C-alpha cells in the first residue's frame, strides 16, 4: 500500500503545482490570446480553443523535460 500512497501524494502535489501555474499564467498578457487561438462568438454561444497556446506550452514542456531527463 505504501507505493500507492506515495503515488497519490505525488499526483496531488503535481495537480496543485499545475493549478498554481495556470492561476499565475492568467495574468501573463499573451497567454491565451495568440494569433492561432480559435475564438468564435455567435449570439449567446462562445467557443474558445487556445490551439496556439497549447502548442507553445507543449513545445516548452518538451524542451524542459528533455533537458531534465538527459542521462
PDB file of C-alpha atoms in Angstrom:
ATOM      1  CA  UNK A   1       0.000   0.000   0.000  1.00  0.00           C
ATOM      2  CA  UNK A   2       2.940   2.363   0.552  1.00  0.00           C
ATOM      3  CA  UNK A   3       3.725   2.760  -3.191  1.00  0.00           C
ATOM      4  CA  UNK A   4       0.096   3.650  -3.928  1.00  0.00           C
ATOM      5  CA  UNK A   5       0.062   6.210  -1.132  1.00  0.00           C
ATOM      6  CA  UNK A   6       3.309   7.724  -2.383  1.00  0.00           C
ATOM      7  CA  UNK A   7       1.922   7.921  -5.924  1.00  0.00           C
ATOM      8  CA  UNK A   8      -1.250   9.633  -4.706  1.00  0.00           C
ATOM      9  CA  UNK A   9       0.734  12.202  -2.742  1.00  0.00           C
ATOM     10  CA  UNK A  10       2.937  12.995  -5.760  1.00  0.00           C
ATOM     11  CA  UNK A  11      -0.131  13.186  -8.034  1.00  0.00           C
ATOM     12  CA  UNK A  12      -1.756  15.615  -5.593  1.00  0.00           C
ATOM     13  CA  UNK A  13       1.354  17.774  -5.483  1.00  0.00           C
ATOM     14  CA  UNK A  14       1.512  17.772  -9.299  1.00  0.00           C
ATOM     15  CA  UNK A  15      -2.140  18.865  -9.517  1.00  0.00           C
ATOM     16  CA  UNK A  16      -1.510  21.701  -7.070  1.00  0.00           C
ATOM     17  CA  UNK A  17       1.586  22.838  -8.994  1.00  0.00           C
ATOM     18  CA  UNK A  18      -0.281  22.790 -12.323  1.00  0.00           C
ATOM     19  CA  UNK A  19      -3.172  24.698 -10.754  1.00  0.00           C
ATOM     20  CA  UNK A  20      -0.837  27.349  -9.391  1.00  0.00           C
ATOM     21  CA  UNK A  21       0.882  27.675 -12.762  1.00  0.00           C
ATOM     22  CA  UNK A  22      -2.438  28.098 -14.551  1.00  0.00           C
ATOM     23  CA  UNK A  23      -3.535  30.644 -11.981  1.00  0.00           C
ATOM     24  CA  UNK A  24      -0.269  32.545 -12.372  1.00  0.00           C
ATOM     25  CA  UNK A  25      -0.355  32.401 -16.192  1.00  0.00           C
ATOM     26  CA  UNK A  26      -3.757  34.080 -16.238  1.00  0.00           C
ATOM     27  CA  UNK A  27      -2.000  37.404 -15.653  1.00  0.00           C
ATOM     28  CA  UNK A  28       0.523  36.928 -18.493  1.00  0.00           C
ATOM     29  CA  UNK A  29      -0.689  39.194 -21.319  1.00  0.00           C
ATOM     30  CA  UNK A  30      -0.099  36.943 -24.373  1.00  0.00           C
ATOM     31  CA  UNK A  31      -1.031  33.533 -22.978  1.00  0.00           C
ATOM     32  CA  UNK A  32      -4.441  32.606 -24.362  1.00  0.00           C
ATOM     33  CA  UNK A  33      -4.521  35.420 -26.935  1.00  0.00           C
ATOM     34  CA  UNK A  34      -2.049  34.224 -29.536  1.00  0.00           C
ATOM     35  CA  UNK A  35      -2.842  34.566 -33.266  1.00  0.00           C
ATOM     36  CA  UNK A  36      -3.544  30.826 -33.721  1.00  0.00           C
ATOM     37  CA  UNK A  37      -6.118  30.591 -30.925  1.00  0.00           C
ATOM     38  CA  UNK A  38      -9.657  29.870 -32.107  1.00  0.00           C
ATOM     39  CA  UNK A  39     -12.348  32.200 -30.783  1.00  0.00           C
ATOM     40  CA  UNK A  40     -15.907  32.164 -32.167  1.00  0.00           C
ATOM     41  CA  UNK A  41     -18.752  34.263 -30.793  1.00  0.00           C
ATOM     42  CA  UNK A  42     -22.253  33.942 -32.247  1.00  0.00           C
ATOM     43  CA  UNK A  43     -25.138  35.354 -30.238  1.00  0.00           C
ATOM     44  CA  UNK A  44     -25.320  33.573 -26.885  1.00  0.00           C
ATOM     45  CA  UNK A  45     -22.731  30.965 -27.918  1.00  0.00           C
ATOM     46  CA  UNK A  46     -18.990  31.388 -27.405  1.00  0.00           C
ATOM     47  CA  UNK A  47     -16.377  28.810 -28.394  1.00  0.00           C
ATOM     48  CA  UNK A  48     -12.739  29.256 -27.428  1.00  0.00           C
ATOM     49  CA  UNK A  49      -9.904  26.819 -28.093  1.00  0.00           C
ATOM     50  CA  UNK A  50      -6.350  28.034 -27.392  1.00  0.00           C
ATOM     51  CA  UNK A  51      -4.658  25.993 -30.135  1.00  0.00           C
ATOM     52  CA  UNK A  52      -1.507  28.111 -30.496  1.00  0.00           C
ATOM     53  CA  UNK A  53      -1.186  28.427 -26.718  1.00  0.00           C
ATOM     54  CA  UNK A  54      -1.413  24.632 -26.333  1.00  0.00           C
ATOM     55  CA  UNK A  55       1.264  24.105 -28.981  1.00  0.00           C
ATOM     56  CA  UNK A  56       3.547  26.677 -27.342  1.00  0.00           C
ATOM     57  CA  UNK A  57       3.126  25.110 -23.894  1.00  0.00           C
ATOM     58  CA  UNK A  58       3.754  21.655 -25.381  1.00  0.00           C
ATOM     59  CA  UNK A  59       6.994  22.788 -27.022  1.00  0.00           C
ATOM     60  CA  UNK A  60       8.219  24.440 -23.825  1.00  0.00           C
ATOM     61  CA  UNK A  61       7.307  21.377 -21.728  1.00  0.00           C
ATOM     62  CA  UNK A  62       9.049  19.053 -24.202  1.00  0.00           C
ATOM     63  CA  UNK A  63      12.239  21.116 -24.094  1.00  0.00           C
ATOM     64  CA  UNK A  64      12.217  21.320 -20.291  1.00  0.00           C
ATOM     65  CA  UNK A  65      11.555  17.601 -19.870  1.00  0.00           C
ATOM     66  CA  UNK A  66      14.228  16.638 -22.385  1.00  0.00           C
ATOM     67  CA  UNK A  67      16.773  18.821 -20.613  1.00  0.00           C
ATOM     68  CA  UNK A  68      15.941  17.424 -17.175  1.00  0.00           C
ATOM     69  CA  UNK A  69      15.825  13.742 -18.159  1.00  0.00           C
ATOM     70  CA  UNK A  70      19.112  13.500 -20.072  1.00  0.00           C
ATOM     71  CA  UNK A  71      21.491  10.794 -18.925  1.00  0.00           C
TER      72      UNK A  71
END
